[in-house]
Coordinates of C-alpha atoms in Angstrom, one line a residue:
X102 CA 258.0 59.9 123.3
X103 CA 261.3 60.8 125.4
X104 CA 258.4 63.9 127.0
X105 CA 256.1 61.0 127.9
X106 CA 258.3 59.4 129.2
X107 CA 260.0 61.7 131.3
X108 CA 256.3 62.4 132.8
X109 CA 255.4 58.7 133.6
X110 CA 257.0 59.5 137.8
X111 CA 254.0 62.1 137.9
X112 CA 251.2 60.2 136.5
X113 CA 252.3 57.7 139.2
X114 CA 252.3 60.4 142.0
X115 CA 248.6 60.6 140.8
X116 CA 247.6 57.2 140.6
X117 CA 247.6 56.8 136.8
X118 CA 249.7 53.7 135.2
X119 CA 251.2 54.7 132.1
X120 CA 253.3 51.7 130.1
X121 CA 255.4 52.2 127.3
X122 CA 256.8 49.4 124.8
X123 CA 258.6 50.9 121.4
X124 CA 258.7 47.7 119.5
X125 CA 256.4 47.6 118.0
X126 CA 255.1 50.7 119.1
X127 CA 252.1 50.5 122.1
X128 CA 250.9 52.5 124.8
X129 CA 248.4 51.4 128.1
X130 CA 247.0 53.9 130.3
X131 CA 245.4 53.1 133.5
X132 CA 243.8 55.8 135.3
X133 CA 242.0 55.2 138.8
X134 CA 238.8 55.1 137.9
X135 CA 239.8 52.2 135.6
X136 CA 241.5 50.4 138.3
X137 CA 238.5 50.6 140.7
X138 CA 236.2 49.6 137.6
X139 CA 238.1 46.0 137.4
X140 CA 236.7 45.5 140.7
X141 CA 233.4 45.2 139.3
X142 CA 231.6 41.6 138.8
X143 CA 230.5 42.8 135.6
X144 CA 234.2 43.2 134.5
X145 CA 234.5 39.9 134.5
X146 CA 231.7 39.1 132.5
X147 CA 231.8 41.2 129.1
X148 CA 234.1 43.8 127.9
X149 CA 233.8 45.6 125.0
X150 CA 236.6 46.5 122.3
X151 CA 236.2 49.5 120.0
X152 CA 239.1 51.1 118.1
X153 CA 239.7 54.3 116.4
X154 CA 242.4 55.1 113.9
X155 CA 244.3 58.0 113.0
X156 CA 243.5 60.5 116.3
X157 CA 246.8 62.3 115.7
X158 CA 249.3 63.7 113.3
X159 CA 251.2 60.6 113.6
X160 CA 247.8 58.7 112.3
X161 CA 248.0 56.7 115.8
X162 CA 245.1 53.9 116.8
X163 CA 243.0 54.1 119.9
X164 CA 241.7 51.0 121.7
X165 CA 239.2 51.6 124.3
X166 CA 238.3 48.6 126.4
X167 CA 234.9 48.8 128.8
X168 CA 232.9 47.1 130.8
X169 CA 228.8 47.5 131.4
X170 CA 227.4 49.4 134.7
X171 CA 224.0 50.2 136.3
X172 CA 225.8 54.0 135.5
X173 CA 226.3 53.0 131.4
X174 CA 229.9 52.1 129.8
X175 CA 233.2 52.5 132.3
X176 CA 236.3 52.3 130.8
X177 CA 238.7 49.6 132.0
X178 CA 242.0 50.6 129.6
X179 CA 243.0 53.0 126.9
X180 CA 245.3 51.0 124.3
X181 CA 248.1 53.2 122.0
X182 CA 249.4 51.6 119.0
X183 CA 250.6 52.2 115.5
X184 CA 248.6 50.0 113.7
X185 CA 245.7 47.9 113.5
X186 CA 247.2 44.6 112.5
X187 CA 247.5 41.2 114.9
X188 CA 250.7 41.8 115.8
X189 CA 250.1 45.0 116.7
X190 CA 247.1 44.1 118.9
X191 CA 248.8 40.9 120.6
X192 CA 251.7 42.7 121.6
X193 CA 249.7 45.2 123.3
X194 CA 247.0 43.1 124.9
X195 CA 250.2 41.4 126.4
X196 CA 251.1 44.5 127.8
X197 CA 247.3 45.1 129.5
X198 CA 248.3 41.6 131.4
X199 CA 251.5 42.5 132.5
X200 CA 250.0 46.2 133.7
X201 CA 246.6 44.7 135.5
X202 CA 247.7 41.6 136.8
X203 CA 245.4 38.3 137.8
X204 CA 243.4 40.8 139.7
X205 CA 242.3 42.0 136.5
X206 CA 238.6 41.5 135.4
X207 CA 236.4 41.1 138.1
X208 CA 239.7 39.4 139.7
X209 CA 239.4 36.7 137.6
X210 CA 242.2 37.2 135.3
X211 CA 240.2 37.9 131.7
X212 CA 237.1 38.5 131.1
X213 CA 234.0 35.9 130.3
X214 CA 233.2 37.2 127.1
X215 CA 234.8 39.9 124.9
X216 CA 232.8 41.9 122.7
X217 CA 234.5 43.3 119.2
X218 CA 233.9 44.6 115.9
X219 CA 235.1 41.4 114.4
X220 CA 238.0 42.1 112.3
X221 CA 240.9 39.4 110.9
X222 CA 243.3 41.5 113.6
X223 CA 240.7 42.5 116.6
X224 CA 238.1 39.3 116.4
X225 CA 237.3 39.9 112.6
X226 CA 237.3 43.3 110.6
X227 CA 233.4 44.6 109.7
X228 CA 233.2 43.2 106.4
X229 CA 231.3 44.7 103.3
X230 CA 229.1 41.7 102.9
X231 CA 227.4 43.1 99.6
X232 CA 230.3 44.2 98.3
X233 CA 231.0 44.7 94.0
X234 CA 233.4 41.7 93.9
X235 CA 231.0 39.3 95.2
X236 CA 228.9 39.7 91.5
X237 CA 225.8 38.9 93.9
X238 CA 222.2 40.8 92.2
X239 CA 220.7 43.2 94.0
X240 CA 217.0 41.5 93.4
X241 CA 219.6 37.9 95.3
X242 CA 221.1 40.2 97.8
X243 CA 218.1 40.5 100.4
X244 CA 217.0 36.4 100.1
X245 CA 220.5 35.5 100.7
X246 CA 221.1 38.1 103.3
X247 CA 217.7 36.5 105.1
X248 CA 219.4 33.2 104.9
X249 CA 222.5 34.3 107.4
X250 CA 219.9 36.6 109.2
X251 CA 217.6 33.1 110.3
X252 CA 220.9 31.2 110.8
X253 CA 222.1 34.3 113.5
X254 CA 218.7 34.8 115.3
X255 CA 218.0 31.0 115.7
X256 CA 216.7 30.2 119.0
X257 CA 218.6 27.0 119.4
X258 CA 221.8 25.1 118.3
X259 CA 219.5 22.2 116.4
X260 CA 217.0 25.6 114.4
X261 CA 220.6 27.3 113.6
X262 CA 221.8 23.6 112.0
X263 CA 218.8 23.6 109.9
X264 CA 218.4 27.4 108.9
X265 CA 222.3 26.7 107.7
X266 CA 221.5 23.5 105.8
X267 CA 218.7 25.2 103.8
X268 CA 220.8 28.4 103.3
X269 CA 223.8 25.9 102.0
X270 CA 221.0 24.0 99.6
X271 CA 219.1 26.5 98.6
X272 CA 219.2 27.3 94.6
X273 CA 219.7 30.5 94.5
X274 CA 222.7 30.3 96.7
X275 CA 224.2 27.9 94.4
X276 CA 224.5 30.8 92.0
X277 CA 227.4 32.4 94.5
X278 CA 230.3 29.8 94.9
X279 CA 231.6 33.1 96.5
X280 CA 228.8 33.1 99.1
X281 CA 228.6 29.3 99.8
X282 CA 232.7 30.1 101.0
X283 CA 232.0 32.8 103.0
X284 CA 229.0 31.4 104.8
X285 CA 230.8 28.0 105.3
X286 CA 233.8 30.0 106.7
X287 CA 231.5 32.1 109.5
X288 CA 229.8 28.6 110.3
X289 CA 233.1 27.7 111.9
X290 CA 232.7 30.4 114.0
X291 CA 229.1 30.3 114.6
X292 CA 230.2 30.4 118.8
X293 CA 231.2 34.0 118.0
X294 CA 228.2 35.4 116.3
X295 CA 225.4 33.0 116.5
X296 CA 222.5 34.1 119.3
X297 CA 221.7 30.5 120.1
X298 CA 225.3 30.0 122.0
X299 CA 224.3 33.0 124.3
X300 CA 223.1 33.5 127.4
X301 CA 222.1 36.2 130.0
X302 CA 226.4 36.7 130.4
X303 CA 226.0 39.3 128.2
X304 CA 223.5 41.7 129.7
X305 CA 221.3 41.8 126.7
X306 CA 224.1 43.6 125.0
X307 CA 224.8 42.1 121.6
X308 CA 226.2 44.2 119.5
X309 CA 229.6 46.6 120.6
X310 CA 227.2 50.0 121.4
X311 CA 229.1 50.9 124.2
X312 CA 232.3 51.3 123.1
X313 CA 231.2 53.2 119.5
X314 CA 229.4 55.9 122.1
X315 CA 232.9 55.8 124.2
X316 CA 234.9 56.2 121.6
X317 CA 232.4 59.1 120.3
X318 CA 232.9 60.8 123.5
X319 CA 236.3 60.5 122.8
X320 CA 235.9 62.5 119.7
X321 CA 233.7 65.4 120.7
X322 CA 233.1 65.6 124.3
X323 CA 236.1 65.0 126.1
X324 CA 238.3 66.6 123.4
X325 CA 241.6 64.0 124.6
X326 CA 241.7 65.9 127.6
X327 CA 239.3 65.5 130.5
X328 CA 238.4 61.8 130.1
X329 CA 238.7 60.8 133.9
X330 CA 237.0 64.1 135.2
X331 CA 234.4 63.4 132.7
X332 CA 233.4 60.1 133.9
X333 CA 233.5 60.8 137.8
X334 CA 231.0 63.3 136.9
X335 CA 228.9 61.1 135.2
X336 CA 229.2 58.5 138.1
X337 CA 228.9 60.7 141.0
X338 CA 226.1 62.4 139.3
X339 CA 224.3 59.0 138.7
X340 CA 225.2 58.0 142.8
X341 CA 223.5 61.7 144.0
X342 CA 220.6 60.4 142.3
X343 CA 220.8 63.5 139.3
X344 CA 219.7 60.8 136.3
X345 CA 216.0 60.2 134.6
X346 CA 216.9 56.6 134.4
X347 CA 213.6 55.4 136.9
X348 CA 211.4 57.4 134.7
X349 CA 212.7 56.1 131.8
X350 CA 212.5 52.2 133.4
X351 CA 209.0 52.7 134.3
X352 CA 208.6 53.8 130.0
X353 CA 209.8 50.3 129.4
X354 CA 207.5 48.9 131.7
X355 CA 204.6 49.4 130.1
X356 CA 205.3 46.4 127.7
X357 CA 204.1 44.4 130.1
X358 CA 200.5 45.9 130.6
X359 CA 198.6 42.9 129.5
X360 CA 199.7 40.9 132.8
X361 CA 198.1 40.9 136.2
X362 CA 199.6 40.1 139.7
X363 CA 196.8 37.2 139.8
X364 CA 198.1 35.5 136.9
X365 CA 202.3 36.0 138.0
X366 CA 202.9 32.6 140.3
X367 CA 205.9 33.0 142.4
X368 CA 208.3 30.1 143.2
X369 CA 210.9 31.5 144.7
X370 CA 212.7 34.3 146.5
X371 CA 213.4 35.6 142.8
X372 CA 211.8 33.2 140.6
X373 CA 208.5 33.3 138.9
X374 CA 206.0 31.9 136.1
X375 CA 204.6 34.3 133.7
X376 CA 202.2 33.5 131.5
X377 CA 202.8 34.1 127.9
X378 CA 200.9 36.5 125.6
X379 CA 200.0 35.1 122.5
X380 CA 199.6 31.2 123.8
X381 CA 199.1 29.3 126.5
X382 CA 202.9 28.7 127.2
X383 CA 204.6 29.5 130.8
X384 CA 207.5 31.2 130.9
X385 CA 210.5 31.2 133.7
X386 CA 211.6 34.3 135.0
X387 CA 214.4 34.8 137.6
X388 CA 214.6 38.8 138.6
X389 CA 218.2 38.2 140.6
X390 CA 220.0 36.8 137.0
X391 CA 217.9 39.0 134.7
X392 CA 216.8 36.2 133.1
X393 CA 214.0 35.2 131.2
X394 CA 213.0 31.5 129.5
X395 CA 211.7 33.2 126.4
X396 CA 213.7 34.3 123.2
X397 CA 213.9 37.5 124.3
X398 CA 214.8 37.2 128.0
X399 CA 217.5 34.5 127.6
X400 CA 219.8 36.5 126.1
X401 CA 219.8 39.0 128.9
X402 CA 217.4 41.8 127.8
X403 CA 214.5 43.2 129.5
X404 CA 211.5 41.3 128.1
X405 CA 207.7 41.7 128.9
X406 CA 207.3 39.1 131.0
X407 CA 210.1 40.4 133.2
X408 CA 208.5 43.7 133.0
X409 CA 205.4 42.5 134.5
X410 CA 207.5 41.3 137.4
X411 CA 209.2 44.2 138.1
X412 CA 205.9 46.5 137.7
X413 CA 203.8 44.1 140.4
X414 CA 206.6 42.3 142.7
X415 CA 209.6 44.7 142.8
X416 CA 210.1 48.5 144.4
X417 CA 210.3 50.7 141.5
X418 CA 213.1 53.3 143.0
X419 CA 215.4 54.3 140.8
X420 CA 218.4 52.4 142.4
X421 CA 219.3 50.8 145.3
X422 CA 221.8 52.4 147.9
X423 CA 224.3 49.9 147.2
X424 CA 224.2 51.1 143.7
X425 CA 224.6 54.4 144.2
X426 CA 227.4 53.6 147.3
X427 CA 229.1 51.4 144.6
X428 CA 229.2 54.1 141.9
X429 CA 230.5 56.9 144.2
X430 CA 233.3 54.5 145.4
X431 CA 234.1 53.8 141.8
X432 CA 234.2 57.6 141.1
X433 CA 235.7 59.1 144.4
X434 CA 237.7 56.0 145.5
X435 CA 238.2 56.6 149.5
X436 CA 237.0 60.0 149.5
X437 CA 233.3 59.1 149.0
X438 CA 230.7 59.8 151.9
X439 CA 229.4 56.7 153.9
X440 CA 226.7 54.2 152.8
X441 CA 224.1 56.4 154.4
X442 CA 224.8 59.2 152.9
X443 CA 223.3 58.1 149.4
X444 CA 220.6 56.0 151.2
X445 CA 217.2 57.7 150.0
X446 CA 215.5 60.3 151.8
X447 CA 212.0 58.8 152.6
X448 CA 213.0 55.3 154.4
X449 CA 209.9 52.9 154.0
X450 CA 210.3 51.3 157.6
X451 CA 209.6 47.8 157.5
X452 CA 212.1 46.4 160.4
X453 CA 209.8 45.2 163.2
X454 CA 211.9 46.0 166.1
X455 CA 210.8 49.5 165.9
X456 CA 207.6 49.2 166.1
X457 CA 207.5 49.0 170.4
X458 CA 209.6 52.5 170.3
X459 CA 206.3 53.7 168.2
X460 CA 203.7 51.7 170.4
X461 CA 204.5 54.0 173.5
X462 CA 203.8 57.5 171.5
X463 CA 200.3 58.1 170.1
X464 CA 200.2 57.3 166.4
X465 CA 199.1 60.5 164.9
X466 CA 199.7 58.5 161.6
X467 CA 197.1 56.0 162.4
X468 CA 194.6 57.8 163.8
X469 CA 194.2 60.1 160.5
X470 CA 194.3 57.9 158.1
X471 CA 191.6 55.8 160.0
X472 CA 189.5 59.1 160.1
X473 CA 190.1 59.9 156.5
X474 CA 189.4 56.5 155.1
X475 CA 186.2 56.8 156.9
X476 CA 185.5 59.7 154.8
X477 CA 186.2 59.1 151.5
X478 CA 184.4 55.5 152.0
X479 CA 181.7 57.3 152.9
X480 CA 182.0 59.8 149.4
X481 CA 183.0 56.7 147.5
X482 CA 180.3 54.3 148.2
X483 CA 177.7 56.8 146.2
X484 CA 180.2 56.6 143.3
X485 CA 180.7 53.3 143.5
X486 CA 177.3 52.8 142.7
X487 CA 176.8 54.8 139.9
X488 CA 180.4 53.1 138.2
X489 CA 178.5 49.2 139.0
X490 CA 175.6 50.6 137.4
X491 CA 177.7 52.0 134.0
X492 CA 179.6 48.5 134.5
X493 CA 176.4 46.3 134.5
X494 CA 174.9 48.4 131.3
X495 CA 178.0 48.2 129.4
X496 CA 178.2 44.0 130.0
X497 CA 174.6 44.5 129.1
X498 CA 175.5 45.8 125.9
X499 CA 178.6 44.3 124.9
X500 CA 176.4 40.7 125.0
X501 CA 173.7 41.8 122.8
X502 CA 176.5 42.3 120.8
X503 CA 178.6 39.5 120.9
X504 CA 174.6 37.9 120.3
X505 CA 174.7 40.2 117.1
X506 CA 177.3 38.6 115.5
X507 CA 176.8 35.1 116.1
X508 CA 173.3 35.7 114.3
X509 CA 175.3 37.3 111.7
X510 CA 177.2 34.6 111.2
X511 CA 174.9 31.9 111.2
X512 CA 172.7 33.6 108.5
X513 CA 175.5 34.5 105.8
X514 CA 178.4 32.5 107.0
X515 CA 182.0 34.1 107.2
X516 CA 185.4 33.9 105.5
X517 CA 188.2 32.0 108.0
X518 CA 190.5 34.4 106.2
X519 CA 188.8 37.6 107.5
X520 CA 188.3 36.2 110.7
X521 CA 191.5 35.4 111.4
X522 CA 192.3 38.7 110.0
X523 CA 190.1 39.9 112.9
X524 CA 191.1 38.2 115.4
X525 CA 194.8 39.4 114.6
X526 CA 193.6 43.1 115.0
X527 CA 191.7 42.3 118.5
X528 CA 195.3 40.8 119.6
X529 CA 196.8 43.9 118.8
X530 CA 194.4 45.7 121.3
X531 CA 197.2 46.0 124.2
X532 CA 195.5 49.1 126.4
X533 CA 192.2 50.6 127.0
X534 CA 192.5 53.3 124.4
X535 CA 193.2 50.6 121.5
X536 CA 190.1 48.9 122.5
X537 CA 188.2 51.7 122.9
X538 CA 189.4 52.9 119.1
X539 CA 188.9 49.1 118.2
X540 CA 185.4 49.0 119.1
X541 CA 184.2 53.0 117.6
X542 CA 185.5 51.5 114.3
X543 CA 184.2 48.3 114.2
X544 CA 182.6 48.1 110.8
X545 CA 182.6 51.6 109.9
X546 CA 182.5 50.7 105.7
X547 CA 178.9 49.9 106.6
X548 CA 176.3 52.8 106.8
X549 CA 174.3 52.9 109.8
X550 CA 171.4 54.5 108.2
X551 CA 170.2 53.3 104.5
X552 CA 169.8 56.0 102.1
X553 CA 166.7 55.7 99.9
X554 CA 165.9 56.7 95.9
X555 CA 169.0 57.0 93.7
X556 CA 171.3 60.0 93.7
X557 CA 171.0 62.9 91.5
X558 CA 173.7 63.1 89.1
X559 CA 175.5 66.4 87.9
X560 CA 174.8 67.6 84.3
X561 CA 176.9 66.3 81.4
X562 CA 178.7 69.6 80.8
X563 CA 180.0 69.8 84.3
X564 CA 181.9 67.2 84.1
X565 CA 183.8 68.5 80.5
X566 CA 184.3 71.8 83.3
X567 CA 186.1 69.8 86.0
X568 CA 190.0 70.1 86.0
X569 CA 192.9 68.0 85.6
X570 CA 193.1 64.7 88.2
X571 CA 189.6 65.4 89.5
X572 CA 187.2 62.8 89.1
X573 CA 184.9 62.6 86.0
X574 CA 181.8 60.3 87.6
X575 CA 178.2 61.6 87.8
X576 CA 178.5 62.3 91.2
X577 CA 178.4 65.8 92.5
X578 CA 182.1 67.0 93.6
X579 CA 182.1 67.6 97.8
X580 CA 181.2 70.9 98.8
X581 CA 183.8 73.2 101.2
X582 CA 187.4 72.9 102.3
X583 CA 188.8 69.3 100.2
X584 CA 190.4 66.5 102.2
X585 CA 193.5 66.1 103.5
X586 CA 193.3 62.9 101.8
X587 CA 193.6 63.7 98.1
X588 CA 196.7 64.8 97.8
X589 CA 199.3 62.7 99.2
X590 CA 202.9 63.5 100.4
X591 CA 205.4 61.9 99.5
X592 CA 206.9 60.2 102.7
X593 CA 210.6 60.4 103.2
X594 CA 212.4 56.9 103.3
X595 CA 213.0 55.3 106.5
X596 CA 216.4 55.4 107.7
X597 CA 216.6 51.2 108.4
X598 CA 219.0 49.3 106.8
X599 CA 217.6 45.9 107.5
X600 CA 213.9 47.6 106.8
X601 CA 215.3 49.0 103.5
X602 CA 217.5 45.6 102.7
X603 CA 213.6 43.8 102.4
X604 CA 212.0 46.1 100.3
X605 CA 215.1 46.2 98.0
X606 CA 215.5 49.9 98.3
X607 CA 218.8 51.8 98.6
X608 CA 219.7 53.3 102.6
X609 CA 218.1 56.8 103.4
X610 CA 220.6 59.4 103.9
X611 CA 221.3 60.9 107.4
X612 CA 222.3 64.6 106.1
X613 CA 223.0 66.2 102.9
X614 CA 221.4 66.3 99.8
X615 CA 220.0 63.1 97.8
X616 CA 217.8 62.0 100.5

């Protein structure tokens, strides 16, 4: 402590705030890139609150606190204490206040929303809901863990009141005073965990990711010692353009396939009406708050019907300059280049003024690609016959076809269970190679050609030759290499607790043996 201390005049030479309190024991460190990172809007929105015990010999907690950029998780403060229990933690979160000021969080003072692990002393401890002491079954454990699932993921305050009333009357959980307490208990703080009190605030972020992958970092990349350099790296590489994140955006994009730029109506500067997928319904999107009116989209995350937007209405660059000016400020400070310097290379010129400068000078540009759109009209129009032709051949067919089945089921009627069966398969149909795959096995069970005369069976004492697990009918065994389909592997259990939690099956190991 007394060599910390004695150390706290250079940190401040360098720009890095280092406070001290001994009782009870707590430590905050500021650095610069965490003072610039306050500055942010989305500071003052959500920060997330992740700690990590025992990271020295003197089994010492860390507290990271971040905030959400278009870069990935910033850290905002580093938090030293002793312990992990409220006292501990209000002391020291006292101490953040007195360190950042009211300027603090977006300059708002505290954040929006805060984003925890939800323990008794840091918003809630992670509890072990299934744990021995509860005496719940495991054939109770995945109904009752349904129950609090529907309550969490209701859409709306009056669907969470109901999913809670049935969950409180049900039978089963009348078995489990123990349960009935605990889910009454977390009902009085449904604000904190139910999605139906949410909004777009959080950035689609509901769950404390960023701050496990922070304090992960912590463990085994920065190694407790180049935590600032590492993060100006990542931020300056992110604002010189050096990421795959617009390949990676345009991945997500394809969700929304199944729209058109016909059927998007636009209302506003950013607003939109999307039409939904599955019904008739029209949903609202506004591209400036990331927000969606669908179940998805409300809560902040990129859904399909935003997708579309962004595929037919937006520029698909990577990021904007301002982005990557904003980042390199937040990793250089004052040393960063001007705006222009991280403005993209190819400029798509859209600013009317300079058109008369370009009026004066021939317009080389013009001139060929008026010559070569001659051309390739003139090489397409042949190939644009022969494409109407496959077009008006394929409608051709794909009537008689549609005719087909109508006759079909006129003369023997079909099942409203197969149908709709059907029809949930054709829904599923969401590019061309689906379809394509959809239509080659459309009623393959059925033989297109009908063989006549019975089969020829096998003698009687082939069949006392065959082996072990091959079949003993009067049918002759399959000639050449067998199929792949006989013998079966044994697949591997998904690692997917909720997955797992339905089909009442223990959790697959990561690693190890056992699994």
């Amino acid at each position: 402590m007394t060599k910390l201390k004695s150390k706290q005049e250079e940190y401040a030479k360098l720009g890095i705030i280092v406070r001290i309190e001994e009782q009870p024991f707590a430590i905050v460190i500021v650095t610069p890139v965490m003072k610039r990172a306050h500055r942010l809007k989305t500071a003052g929105d959500i920060v997330f609150v992740d700690s990590t015990a025992s990271c020295d010999a003197e089994h010492n907690s860390l507290t990271f606190m971040l905030t959400v950029t278009v870069a990935g998780a910033v850290p905002l403060a580093i938090i030293i204490t002793k312990a992990q229990g409220l006292e501990d933690y209000m002391s020291v979160i006292q101490l953040v206040r007195n360190v950042l000021g009211d300027n603090a969080f977006g300059g708002q003072g505290e954040p929006k929303l805060f984003m925890t692990g939800d323990s008794d002393a840091e918003r809630g401890a992670l509890q072990q809901l299934w744990d021995k002491s509860h005496a719940v079954s495991k054939e109770d454990q995945p109904l009752l863990y349904k129950s609090l699932k529907n309550i969490l993921i209701a859409s709306s305050l009056p669907a969470a009141e109901d999913a809670f009333k049935k969950a409180m009357g049900d039978e089963l959980a009348k078995k489990y005073p123990q349960w009935i307490s605990y889910i009454s208990n977390y009902w009085e703080r449904r604000e904190c965990w139910c999605l139906c009190y949410r909004d777009a605030t959080t950035h689609g972020n509901q769950t404390n990711n960023f701050s496990e992958v922070s304090v992960r970092l912590y463990k085994d990349i920065v190694l407790r010692r180049f935590m600032e350099q590492y993060y100006i790296r990542r931020l300056r590489d992110f604002s010189h353009g050096r990421c795959d994140k617009k390949r990676l955006f345009l991945k997500t994009l394809n969700k929304g396939k199944y729209l058109s730029k016909e059927v998007i109506k636009k209302t506003g500067n950013f607003t939109f009406k999307v039409p939904s997928e599955q019904n008739i319904g029209v949903y609202d999107v506004d591209i400036e708050m990331g927000y969606c009116s669908c179940e998805i989209g409300r809560l902040g995350s990129l859904c399909k019907h935003q997708a579309g937007v962004y595929f037919f209405f937006l520029d698909m660059n990577e990021s904007t300059t301002d982005d990557r000016y904003n980042m390199a400020i937040l990793a250089l400070g004052d040393n960063a280049q001007k705006r222009e310097f991280y403005a993209p290379i190819a400029i798509r010129n859209t600013d009317n003024s300079n058109s008369n400068e370009n009026d004066s000078a021939p317009d080389v540009l013009q001139i060929q690609t008026a010559t070569t759109s001659e051309t390739v009209s003139s090489n397409i129009n042949p190939l644009m016959e022969v494409v109407n032709g496959k077009n008006d051949e394929a409608d051709t067919l794909f009537q008689k076809l549609i005719d087909t089945i109508k006759t079909k089921h006129q003369t023997y009627g079909s099942s409203p269970t197969i149908i709709n069966r059907c029809v949930k398969r054709l829904q599923n149909v969401k590019h061309r190679g689906a379809w394509d795959t959809y239509l080659s096995s459309f009623g393959t069970d059925i033989n297109i050609r009908k063989r006549s005369g019975a089969a020829i069976c096998v003698q009687p004492t082939a069949l006392a030759r065959r082996k072990a697990r091959v079949t003993k009918g009067s049918r002759r065994l399959p000639s050449g290499r067998p199929p792949s389909c006989e013998t079966q592997r044994t697949c591997k259990r998904k690692r997917n607790l909720a997955s797992n939690v339905r089909k009442n099956l223990p959790n697959a190991k990561s690693h190890g043996s056992a699994h």
